[in-house]
Amino acid sequence: MQPFGQVPAYQEGDLTLFESRAITDHIAQKFASKGTPLTTGEPEMKVWLQVEVNHFEPASSQLGWEQVFKPMFGMTTDPAAVEANEAKLSKVLDVYETRLSKSKYLGGDQFTLVDLHHLPNIQVLNGTPTKKLFDSRPKLSAWIADVTARPAWSKVLAMQKQ
Ligand SMILES: N[C@@H](CCC(=O)N[C@@H](CS)C(=O)NCC(=O)O)C(=O)O
């Protein structure tokens, strides 16, 4: 189902999808009339979807790998990699701090897939010293408190514990 042997993959009748962001986009469009609309289709939202993939994800996933997943697999965290990626992530978060002083959410004034795609890495990093990069930015901290308090995210976290 997933040509690179990774998760996630998604099957719906004859339709098979991979790449998490393509899957969420499909689900958001298909069920647009149910629950919270998660996509606006606005050019601005598309820009910020790309910001997450190209700027937030690389640094944040490396920080999660070094500080959470490597220890989980009995491997040793590389402090130099943590320092380098915290420097990269800081620059991204400075851009976010400015963005969030102008709009309530990253993709615009409503919660969208842009915000949603940040949740897994934020959750991972909230349990690491990298959280200091979030806590030191007031707009970003308020946005994190808002998006992580959403009932749907609480359900995801509860499912992870099952
Ligand atoms: N760009 C892909 C990344 C998928 C990915 O990295 N999956 C990880 C888990 S989060 C995986 O399956 N890793 C195991 C492997 O690569 O063998 C997506 O967003 O779906």
CSV table of N, CA and C and ligand atoms in Angstrom, one decimal:
chain,number,residue,atom,x,y,z
A,1,MET,N,0.8,-1.2,0.0
A,1,MET,CA,0.0,0.0,0.0
A,1,MET,C,0.8,1.3,0.0
A,2,GLN,N,2.0,1.2,0.7
A,2,GLN,CA,2.8,2.4,0.8
A,2,GLN,C,4.1,2.0,0.1
A,3,PRO,N,4.4,2.6,-1.0
A,3,PRO,CA,5.6,2.2,-1.8
A,3,PRO,C,6.9,2.3,-1.1
A,4,PHE,N,7.0,3.2,-0.1
A,4,PHE,CA,8.2,3.3,0.6
A,4,PHE,C,8.3,2.5,1.9
A,5,GLY,N,7.2,1.7,2.1
A,5,GLY,CA,7.2,0.8,3.2
A,5,GLY,C,6.9,1.5,4.5
A,6,GLN,N,6.3,2.7,4.5
A,6,GLN,CA,6.1,3.5,5.7
A,6,GLN,C,4.6,3.5,6.0
A,7,VAL,N,4.3,4.1,7.2
A,7,VAL,CA,3.0,4.4,7.6
A,7,VAL,C,2.9,6.0,7.5
A,8,PRO,N,1.7,6.6,7.3
A,8,PRO,CA,0.4,5.9,7.1
A,8,PRO,C,0.2,5.6,5.6
A,9,ALA,N,-0.8,4.7,5.5
A,9,ALA,CA,-1.5,4.5,4.1
A,9,ALA,C,-3.0,4.5,4.4
A,10,TYR,N,-3.7,4.7,3.4
A,10,TYR,CA,-5.2,4.9,3.5
A,10,TYR,C,-5.9,4.2,2.4
A,11,GLN,N,-6.9,3.4,2.7
A,11,GLN,CA,-7.6,2.7,1.7
A,11,GLN,C,-9.1,3.0,1.9
A,12,GLU,N,-9.8,3.4,0.7
A,12,GLU,CA,-11.2,3.7,0.7
A,12,GLU,C,-11.8,3.1,-0.5
A,13,GLY,N,-12.3,2.0,-0.5
A,13,GLY,CA,-12.8,1.3,-1.7
A,13,GLY,C,-11.6,1.0,-2.6
A,14,ASP,N,-11.7,1.5,-3.8
A,14,ASP,CA,-10.6,1.3,-4.8
A,14,ASP,C,-9.5,2.3,-4.7
A,15,LEU,N,-9.7,3.3,-3.8
A,15,LEU,CA,-8.7,4.4,-3.7
A,15,LEU,C,-7.7,4.1,-2.6
A,16,THR,N,-6.4,4.1,-3.0
A,16,THR,CA,-5.4,3.9,-2.0
A,16,THR,C,-4.5,5.2,-2.0
A,17,LEU,N,-4.3,5.7,-0.8
A,17,LEU,CA,-3.5,7.0,-0.7
A,17,LEU,C,-2.3,6.7,0.2
A,18,PHE,N,-1.2,7.5,0.0
A,18,PHE,CA,-0.2,7.5,1.0
A,18,PHE,C,0.3,9.0,1.1
A,19,GLU,N,1.2,9.3,2.0
A,19,GLU,CA,1.6,10.7,2.3
A,19,GLU,C,0.5,11.3,3.2
A,20,SER,N,0.9,11.5,4.4
A,20,SER,CA,-0.1,11.9,5.5
A,20,SER,C,-0.9,13.1,5.1
A,21,ARG,N,-0.2,14.1,4.5
A,21,ARG,CA,-0.9,15.4,4.2
A,21,ARG,C,-1.8,15.2,3.0
A,22,ALA,N,-1.5,14.3,2.1
A,22,ALA,CA,-2.5,14.1,1.0
A,22,ALA,C,-3.7,13.4,1.6
A,23,ILE,N,-3.5,12.5,2.5
A,23,ILE,CA,-4.6,11.7,3.1
A,23,ILE,C,-5.5,12.7,3.9
A,24,THR,N,-4.9,13.6,4.7
A,24,THR,CA,-5.8,14.5,5.5
A,24,THR,C,-6.5,15.5,4.6
A,25,ASP,N,-5.9,15.9,3.5
A,25,ASP,CA,-6.5,16.8,2.5
A,25,ASP,C,-7.7,16.1,1.9
A,26,HIS,N,-7.6,14.8,1.5
A,26,HIS,CA,-8.7,14.1,0.9
A,26,HIS,C,-9.8,14.0,1.9
A,27,ILE,N,-9.5,13.6,3.2
A,27,ILE,CA,-10.6,13.4,4.2
A,27,ILE,C,-11.3,14.8,4.5
A,28,ALA,N,-10.5,15.8,4.6
A,28,ALA,CA,-11.1,17.1,4.8
A,28,ALA,C,-12.0,17.6,3.7
A,29,GLN,N,-11.6,17.3,2.5
A,29,GLN,CA,-12.5,17.7,1.4
A,29,GLN,C,-13.7,16.8,1.3
A,30,LYS,N,-13.5,15.5,1.5
A,30,LYS,CA,-14.6,14.6,1.3
A,30,LYS,C,-15.7,14.8,2.4
A,31,PHE,N,-15.2,15.1,3.6
A,31,PHE,CA,-16.2,15.3,4.7
A,31,PHE,C,-16.3,16.8,5.1
A,32,ALA,N,-16.2,17.7,4.1
A,32,ALA,CA,-16.2,19.1,4.4
A,32,ALA,C,-17.4,19.6,5.1
A,33,SER,N,-18.5,18.9,4.8
A,33,SER,CA,-19.8,19.3,5.4
A,33,SER,C,-20.0,18.8,6.8
A,34,LYS,N,-19.1,17.9,7.3
A,34,LYS,CA,-19.3,17.3,8.6
A,34,LYS,C,-18.3,17.9,9.6
A,35,GLY,N,-18.7,18.3,10.7
A,35,GLY,CA,-17.7,18.8,11.7
A,35,GLY,C,-17.0,20.1,11.3
A,36,THR,N,-15.8,20.3,11.8
A,36,THR,CA,-15.1,21.5,11.6
A,36,THR,C,-14.5,21.5,10.2
A,37,PRO,N,-14.8,22.5,9.3
A,37,PRO,CA,-14.1,22.5,8.0
A,37,PRO,C,-12.6,22.8,8.2
A,38,LEU,N,-11.8,21.9,7.6
A,38,LEU,CA,-10.4,22.0,7.9
A,38,LEU,C,-9.5,22.5,6.8
A,39,THR,N,-10.2,22.9,5.7
A,39,THR,CA,-9.5,23.4,4.6
A,39,THR,C,-10.3,24.6,4.0
A,40,THR,N,-9.6,25.7,3.7
A,40,THR,CA,-10.2,26.9,3.1
A,40,THR,C,-10.0,26.9,1.6
A,41,GLY,N,-9.0,26.3,1.1
A,41,GLY,CA,-8.6,26.4,-0.3
A,41,GLY,C,-8.0,27.7,-0.6
A,42,GLU,N,-7.8,28.6,0.4
A,42,GLU,CA,-7.2,29.9,0.1
A,42,GLU,C,-5.7,29.8,-0.2
A,43,PRO,N,-5.2,30.6,-1.1
A,43,PRO,CA,-3.8,30.6,-1.4
A,43,PRO,C,-2.9,30.7,-0.1
A,44,GLU,N,-3.4,31.6,0.8
A,44,GLU,CA,-2.6,31.8,2.1
A,44,GLU,C,-2.5,30.5,2.9
A,45,MET,N,-3.6,29.7,2.9
A,45,MET,CA,-3.5,28.4,3.6
A,45,MET,C,-2.5,27.5,2.9
A,46,LYS,N,-2.5,27.5,1.6
A,46,LYS,CA,-1.6,26.6,0.9
A,46,LYS,C,-0.1,27.0,1.1
A,47,VAL,N,0.1,28.3,1.3
A,47,VAL,CA,1.5,28.7,1.6
A,47,VAL,C,1.9,28.1,2.9
A,48,TRP,N,1.0,28.2,3.9
A,48,TRP,CA,1.4,27.8,5.3
A,48,TRP,C,1.4,26.2,5.4
A,49,LEU,N,0.7,25.6,4.5
A,49,LEU,CA,0.9,24.1,4.5
A,49,LEU,C,2.3,23.8,4.1
A,50,GLN,N,2.8,24.5,3.1
A,50,GLN,CA,4.2,24.3,2.6
A,50,GLN,C,5.2,24.7,3.7
A,51,VAL,N,4.9,25.7,4.5
A,51,VAL,CA,5.8,26.1,5.5
A,51,VAL,C,6.0,25.0,6.5
A,52,GLU,N,4.9,24.4,6.9
A,52,GLU,CA,5.0,23.2,7.8
A,52,GLU,C,5.9,22.1,7.3
A,53,VAL,N,5.6,21.7,6.0
A,53,VAL,CA,6.4,20.6,5.4
A,53,VAL,C,7.9,21.0,5.3
A,54,ASN,N,8.1,22.2,4.8
A,54,ASN,CA,9.5,22.5,4.4
A,54,ASN,C,10.4,23.2,5.5
A,55,HIS,N,9.7,23.7,6.5
A,55,HIS,CA,10.5,24.4,7.6
A,55,HIS,C,10.3,23.8,9.0
A,56,PHE,N,9.0,23.6,9.4
A,56,PHE,CA,8.8,23.1,10.7
A,56,PHE,C,9.1,21.6,10.8
A,57,GLU,N,8.6,20.8,9.9
A,57,GLU,CA,8.8,19.4,10.0
A,57,GLU,C,10.2,18.9,10.1
A,58,PRO,N,11.1,19.4,9.2
A,58,PRO,CA,12.5,18.8,9.2
A,58,PRO,C,13.2,19.0,10.5
A,59,ALA,N,13.2,20.2,11.1
A,59,ALA,CA,13.9,20.5,12.3
A,59,ALA,C,13.2,19.8,13.5
A,60,SER,N,11.8,19.9,13.5
A,60,SER,CA,11.1,19.3,14.7
A,60,SER,C,11.2,17.8,14.7
A,61,SER,N,11.1,17.2,13.5
A,61,SER,CA,11.2,15.7,13.5
A,61,SER,C,12.6,15.2,13.9
A,62,GLN,N,13.6,16.0,13.5
A,62,GLN,CA,15.0,15.6,13.9
A,62,GLN,C,15.1,15.7,15.4
A,63,LEU,N,14.5,16.7,16.0
A,63,LEU,CA,14.6,16.9,17.5
A,63,LEU,C,13.8,15.8,18.2
A,64,GLY,N,12.7,15.4,17.6
A,64,GLY,CA,12.0,14.3,18.2
A,64,GLY,C,12.8,13.0,18.1
A,65,TRP,N,13.4,12.8,17.0
A,65,TRP,CA,14.2,11.6,16.8
A,65,TRP,C,15.4,11.5,17.8
A,66,GLU,N,16.1,12.6,17.9
A,66,GLU,CA,17.2,12.7,18.8
A,66,GLU,C,16.9,12.5,20.3
A,67,GLN,N,15.8,13.1,20.7
A,67,GLN,CA,15.5,13.2,22.1
A,67,GLN,C,14.5,12.2,22.6
A,68,VAL,N,13.6,11.7,21.7
A,68,VAL,CA,12.6,10.8,22.2
A,68,VAL,C,12.8,9.4,21.6
A,69,PHE,N,12.9,9.3,20.2
A,69,PHE,CA,12.9,8.0,19.6
A,69,PHE,C,14.2,7.3,19.7
A,70,LYS,N,15.3,8.0,19.5
A,70,LYS,CA,16.6,7.3,19.7
A,70,LYS,C,16.7,6.7,21.1
A,71,PRO,N,16.5,7.4,22.2
A,71,PRO,CA,16.5,6.8,23.5
A,71,PRO,C,15.6,5.6,23.6
A,72,MET,N,14.4,5.7,23.0
A,72,MET,CA,13.4,4.6,23.0
A,72,MET,C,14.0,3.3,22.4
A,73,PHE,N,14.8,3.5,21.4
A,73,PHE,CA,15.4,2.4,20.7
A,73,PHE,C,16.8,2.0,21.2
A,74,GLY,N,17.1,2.6,22.4
A,74,GLY,CA,18.4,2.3,23.0
A,74,GLY,C,19.6,3.0,22.4
A,75,MET,N,19.3,4.0,21.6
A,75,MET,CA,20.4,4.8,20.9
A,75,MET,C,20.7,6.0,21.7
A,76,THR,N,21.8,6.6,21.4
A,76,THR,CA,22.3,7.8,22.2
A,76,THR,C,22.0,9.1,21.5
A,77,THR,N,21.4,10.0,22.2
A,77,THR,CA,21.1,11.4,21.7
A,77,THR,C,22.4,12.1,21.3
A,78,ASP,N,22.4,12.8,20.2
A,78,ASP,CA,23.6,13.5,19.7
A,78,ASP,C,23.4,15.0,20.1
A,79,PRO,N,24.0,15.5,21.1
A,79,PRO,CA,23.8,16.9,21.6
A,79,PRO,C,24.0,17.9,20.4
A,80,ALA,N,25.0,17.6,19.6
A,80,ALA,CA,25.3,18.6,18.5
A,80,ALA,C,24.1,18.7,17.5
A,81,ALA,N,23.5,17.5,17.3
A,81,ALA,CA,22.3,17.5,16.4
A,81,ALA,C,21.2,18.3,17.0
A,82,VAL,N,21.0,18.1,18.3
A,82,VAL,CA,20.0,18.8,19.0
A,82,VAL,C,20.2,20.3,18.9
A,83,GLU,N,21.4,20.7,19.2
A,83,GLU,CA,21.8,22.2,19.2
A,83,GLU,C,21.5,22.7,17.8
A,84,ALA,N,22.0,22.0,16.7
A,84,ALA,CA,21.8,22.5,15.4
A,84,ALA,C,20.4,22.6,15.0
A,85,ASN,N,19.6,21.6,15.4
A,85,ASN,CA,18.2,21.7,15.0
A,85,ASN,C,17.3,22.6,15.8
A,86,GLU,N,17.8,22.8,17.1
A,86,GLU,CA,17.1,23.9,17.9
A,86,GLU,C,17.3,25.3,17.3
A,87,ALA,N,18.5,25.5,16.7
A,87,ALA,CA,18.8,26.8,16.1
A,87,ALA,C,17.9,26.9,14.9
A,88,LYS,N,17.8,25.8,14.1
A,88,LYS,CA,16.9,25.9,12.9
A,88,LYS,C,15.5,26.1,13.3
A,89,LEU,N,15.0,25.4,14.3
A,89,LEU,CA,13.6,25.5,14.7
A,89,LEU,C,13.3,26.9,15.3
A,90,SER,N,14.3,27.5,16.0
A,90,SER,CA,14.1,28.8,16.6
A,90,SER,C,13.8,29.8,15.5
A,91,LYS,N,14.5,29.7,14.4
A,91,LYS,CA,14.2,30.7,13.3
A,91,LYS,C,12.8,30.5,12.7
A,92,VAL,N,12.4,29.2,12.6
A,92,VAL,CA,11.0,29.0,12.1
A,92,VAL,C,10.0,29.5,13.1
A,93,LEU,N,10.3,29.3,14.4
A,93,LEU,CA,9.3,29.8,15.4
A,93,LEU,C,9.3,31.3,15.5
A,94,ASP,N,10.3,31.9,15.2
A,94,ASP,CA,10.3,33.4,15.2
A,94,ASP,C,9.3,33.9,14.1
A,95,VAL,N,9.3,33.2,13.0
A,95,VAL,CA,8.4,33.5,11.9
A,95,VAL,C,7.0,33.2,12.3
A,96,TYR,N,6.8,32.1,13.1
A,96,TYR,CA,5.5,31.8,13.6
A,96,TYR,C,5.0,32.8,14.6
A,97,GLU,N,5.9,33.3,15.4
A,97,GLU,CA,5.5,34.3,16.4
A,97,GLU,C,4.9,35.5,15.7
A,98,THR,N,5.6,36.0,14.7
A,98,THR,CA,5.1,37.1,13.9
A,98,THR,C,3.8,36.8,13.2
A,99,ARG,N,3.7,35.7,12.6
A,99,ARG,CA,2.5,35.3,11.9
A,99,ARG,C,1.3,35.2,12.9
A,100,LEU,N,1.5,34.7,14.1
A,100,LEU,CA,0.4,34.5,15.0
A,100,LEU,C,0.1,35.8,15.8
A,101,SER,N,0.8,36.9,15.5
A,101,SER,CA,0.4,38.2,16.0
A,101,SER,C,-0.5,38.9,15.0
A,102,LYS,N,-0.6,38.2,13.8
A,102,LYS,CA,-1.5,38.8,12.8
A,102,LYS,C,-2.7,38.0,12.5
A,103,SER,N,-2.6,36.7,12.7
A,103,SER,CA,-3.8,35.9,12.5
A,103,SER,C,-3.9,34.8,13.6
A,104,LYS,N,-5.1,34.4,13.9
A,104,LYS,CA,-5.4,33.6,15.0
A,104,LYS,C,-4.7,32.2,14.8
A,105,TYR,N,-4.8,31.7,13.6
A,105,TYR,CA,-4.2,30.4,13.3
A,105,TYR,C,-3.2,30.5,12.2
A,106,LEU,N,-2.4,29.5,12.0
A,106,LEU,CA,-1.3,29.7,11.0
A,106,LEU,C,-1.8,29.8,9.6
A,107,GLY,N,-2.9,29.1,9.3
A,107,GLY,CA,-3.4,29.1,7.9
A,107,GLY,C,-4.3,30.3,7.6
A,108,GLY,N,-4.7,31.0,8.7
A,108,GLY,CA,-5.7,32.1,8.5
A,108,GLY,C,-6.4,32.3,9.9
A,109,ASP,N,-7.6,32.7,9.8
A,109,ASP,CA,-8.3,33.0,11.1
A,109,ASP,C,-9.1,31.9,11.6
A,110,GLN,N,-9.1,30.7,10.9
A,110,GLN,CA,-9.8,29.5,11.4
A,110,GLN,C,-8.8,28.4,11.5
A,111,PHE,N,-9.1,27.4,12.4
A,111,PHE,CA,-8.3,26.2,12.6
A,111,PHE,C,-8.4,25.4,11.3
A,112,THR,N,-7.2,25.0,10.8
A,112,THR,CA,-7.2,24.2,9.5
A,112,THR,C,-6.2,23.1,9.6
A,113,LEU,N,-6.1,22.4,8.5
A,113,LEU,CA,-5.1,21.3,8.4
A,113,LEU,C,-3.6,21.8,8.7
A,114,VAL,N,-3.4,23.1,8.4
A,114,VAL,CA,-2.1,23.7,8.7
A,114,VAL,C,-1.7,23.5,10.2
A,115,ASP,N,-2.7,23.9,11.0
A,115,ASP,CA,-2.4,23.8,12.5
A,115,ASP,C,-2.4,22.3,12.9
A,116,LEU,N,-3.3,21.5,12.3
A,116,LEU,CA,-3.4,20.1,12.7
A,116,LEU,C,-2.1,19.3,12.4
A,117,HIS,N,-1.5,19.7,11.3
A,117,HIS,CA,-0.3,18.9,10.9
A,117,HIS,C,0.9,19.2,11.9
A,118,HIS,N,0.8,20.3,12.7
A,118,HIS,CA,1.9,20.5,13.6
A,118,HIS,C,1.7,19.7,14.9
A,119,LEU,N,0.5,19.2,15.2
A,119,LEU,CA,0.2,18.6,16.5
A,119,LEU,C,1.1,17.4,16.9
A,120,PRO,N,1.4,16.5,16.0
A,120,PRO,CA,2.2,15.3,16.4
A,120,PRO,C,3.6,15.7,16.9
A,121,ASN,N,4.3,16.6,16.1
A,121,ASN,CA,5.7,17.0,16.6
A,121,ASN,C,5.7,17.9,17.8
A,122,ILE,N,4.6,18.7,17.9
A,122,ILE,CA,4.5,19.5,19.1
A,122,ILE,C,4.3,18.6,20.3
A,123,GLN,N,3.5,17.6,20.2
A,123,GLN,CA,3.2,16.7,21.3
A,123,GLN,C,4.5,16.0,21.7
A,124,VAL,N,5.3,15.6,20.8
A,124,VAL,CA,6.6,14.9,21.1
A,124,VAL,C,7.5,15.9,21.8
A,125,LEU,N,7.7,17.1,21.2
A,125,LEU,CA,8.6,18.0,21.8
A,125,LEU,C,8.2,18.6,23.1
A,126,ASN,N,6.9,18.6,23.4
A,126,ASN,CA,6.5,19.1,24.7
A,126,ASN,C,7.0,18.3,25.8
A,127,GLY,N,7.5,17.1,25.6
A,127,GLY,CA,8.1,16.3,26.6
A,127,GLY,C,9.6,16.3,26.6
A,128,THR,N,10.2,17.3,25.9
A,128,THR,CA,11.6,17.4,25.9
A,128,THR,C,12.1,18.8,26.3
A,129,PRO,N,13.4,19.0,26.5
A,129,PRO,CA,13.8,20.4,26.8
A,129,PRO,C,13.6,21.4,25.7
A,130,THR,N,13.3,20.9,24.5
A,130,THR,CA,13.1,21.8,23.3
A,130,THR,C,11.8,22.7,23.6
A,131,LYS,N,11.0,22.2,24.5
A,131,LYS,CA,9.7,22.9,24.9
A,131,LYS,C,10.0,24.4,25.2
A,132,LYS,N,11.3,24.6,25.7
A,132,LYS,CA,11.6,26.0,26.0
A,132,LYS,C,11.5,27.0,24.9
A,133,LEU,N,11.7,26.4,23.6
A,133,LEU,CA,11.5,27.3,22.4
A,133,LEU,C,10.1,27.7,22.2
A,134,PHE,N,9.2,26.9,22.7
A,134,PHE,CA,7.7,27.2,22.6
A,134,PHE,C,7.4,28.2,23.7
A,135,ASP,N,7.8,27.9,24.9
A,135,ASP,CA,7.4,28.6,26.1
A,135,ASP,C,7.9,30.1,26.1
A,136,SER,N,9.0,30.3,25.3
A,136,SER,CA,9.6,31.7,25.3
A,136,SER,C,8.9,32.6,24.3
A,137,ARG,N,7.9,32.1,23.6
A,137,ARG,CA,7.2,32.9,22.6
A,137,ARG,C,5.7,32.9,22.9
A,138,PRO,N,5.3,34.1,23.4
A,138,PRO,CA,3.9,34.2,23.9
A,138,PRO,C,2.8,33.8,22.9
A,139,LYS,N,2.9,34.4,21.7
A,139,LYS,CA,1.8,34.1,20.7
A,139,LYS,C,1.8,32.6,20.4
A,140,LEU,N,3.0,32.1,20.2
A,140,LEU,CA,3.1,30.6,19.9
A,140,LEU,C,2.6,29.8,21.0
A,141,SER,N,2.9,30.1,22.3
A,141,SER,CA,2.4,29.4,23.4
A,141,SER,C,0.9,29.4,23.5
A,142,ALA,N,0.3,30.5,23.2
A,142,ALA,CA,-1.1,30.6,23.3
A,142,ALA,C,-1.8,29.8,22.2
A,143,TRP,N,-1.1,29.8,21.0
A,143,TRP,CA,-1.7,29.0,19.9
A,143,TRP,C,-1.5,27.5,20.2
A,144,ILE,N,-0.4,27.1,20.8
A,144,ILE,CA,-0.2,25.7,21.2
A,144,ILE,C,-1.2,25.3,22.3
A,145,ALA,N,-1.5,26.1,23.2
A,145,ALA,CA,-2.5,25.8,24.3
A,145,ALA,C,-3.8,25.6,23.6
A,146,ASP,N,-4.2,26.5,22.7
A,146,ASP,CA,-5.4,26.4,22.0
A,146,ASP,C,-5.6,25.1,21.1
A,147,VAL,N,-4.6,24.9,20.3
A,147,VAL,CA,-4.8,23.7,19.3
A,147,VAL,C,-4.6,22.4,20.0
A,148,THR,N,-3.8,22.3,21.1
A,148,THR,CA,-3.7,21.0,21.8
A,148,THR,C,-4.9,20.8,22.8
A,149,ALA,N,-5.7,21.8,23.0
A,149,ALA,CA,-6.9,21.6,23.9
A,149,ALA,C,-8.1,21.2,23.1
A,150,ARG,N,-8.0,21.1,21.8
A,150,ARG,CA,-9.2,20.7,21.0
A,150,ARG,C,-9.6,19.3,21.4
A,151,PRO,N,-10.9,19.0,21.5
A,151,PRO,CA,-11.4,17.7,21.9
A,151,PRO,C,-11.0,16.6,21.0
A,152,ALA,N,-10.9,16.9,19.7
A,152,ALA,CA,-10.4,15.8,18.8
A,152,ALA,C,-9.0,15.4,19.0
A,153,TRP,N,-8.2,16.3,19.4
A,153,TRP,CA,-6.8,16.0,19.8
A,153,TRP,C,-6.7,15.1,21.1
A,154,SER,N,-7.6,15.5,22.0
A,154,SER,CA,-7.6,14.7,23.3
A,154,SER,C,-8.0,13.3,22.9
A,155,LYS,N,-8.9,13.1,22.0
A,155,LYS,CA,-9.3,11.8,21.6
A,155,LYS,C,-8.2,11.0,21.0
A,156,VAL,N,-7.4,11.7,20.2
A,156,VAL,CA,-6.2,11.0,19.5
A,156,VAL,C,-5.3,10.6,20.6
A,157,LEU,N,-5.0,11.4,21.6
A,157,LEU,CA,-4.0,11.1,22.7
A,157,LEU,C,-4.6,9.9,23.5
A,158,ALA,N,-5.9,9.9,23.7
A,158,ALA,CA,-6.5,8.8,24.5
A,158,ALA,C,-6.4,7.5,23.7
A,159,MET,N,-6.6,7.6,22.4
A,159,MET,CA,-6.4,6.3,21.5
A,159,MET,C,-5.0,5.8,21.6
A,160,GLN,N,-4.0,6.7,21.6
A,160,GLN,CA,-2.6,6.3,21.7
A,160,GLN,C,-2.3,5.5,22.9
A,161,LYS,N,-3.1,5.7,24.0
A,161,LYS,CA,-2.8,5.0,25.3
A,161,LYS,C,-3.5,3.7,25.3
A,162,GLN,N,-4.4,3.4,24.3
A,162,GLN,CA,-5.1,2.1,24.4
A,162,GLN,C,-4.2,1.0,24.0
B,1,LIG,N1,6.1,12.0,4.3
B,1,LIG,C1,5.6,10.8,4.9
B,1,LIG,C2,6.5,10.3,6.0
B,1,LIG,C3,6.1,8.9,6.5
B,1,LIG,C4,7.0,8.5,7.6
B,1,LIG,O1,8.1,9.0,7.9
B,1,LIG,N2,6.5,7.4,8.4
B,1,LIG,C5,7.3,6.9,9.4
B,1,LIG,C6,6.5,6.9,10.7
B,1,LIG,S1,6.0,8.4,11.2
B,1,LIG,C7,7.7,5.5,9.1
B,1,LIG,O2,6.9,4.7,8.6
B,1,LIG,N3,8.9,5.1,9.4
B,1,LIG,C8,9.4,3.8,9.3
B,1,LIG,C9,10.3,3.6,8.1
B,1,LIG,O3,10.6,4.6,7.4
B,1,LIG,O4,10.7,2.5,7.8
B,1,LIG,C10,4.1,11.0,5.4
B,1,LIG,O5,3.9,12.2,5.8
B,1,LIG,O6,3.3,10.1,5.3
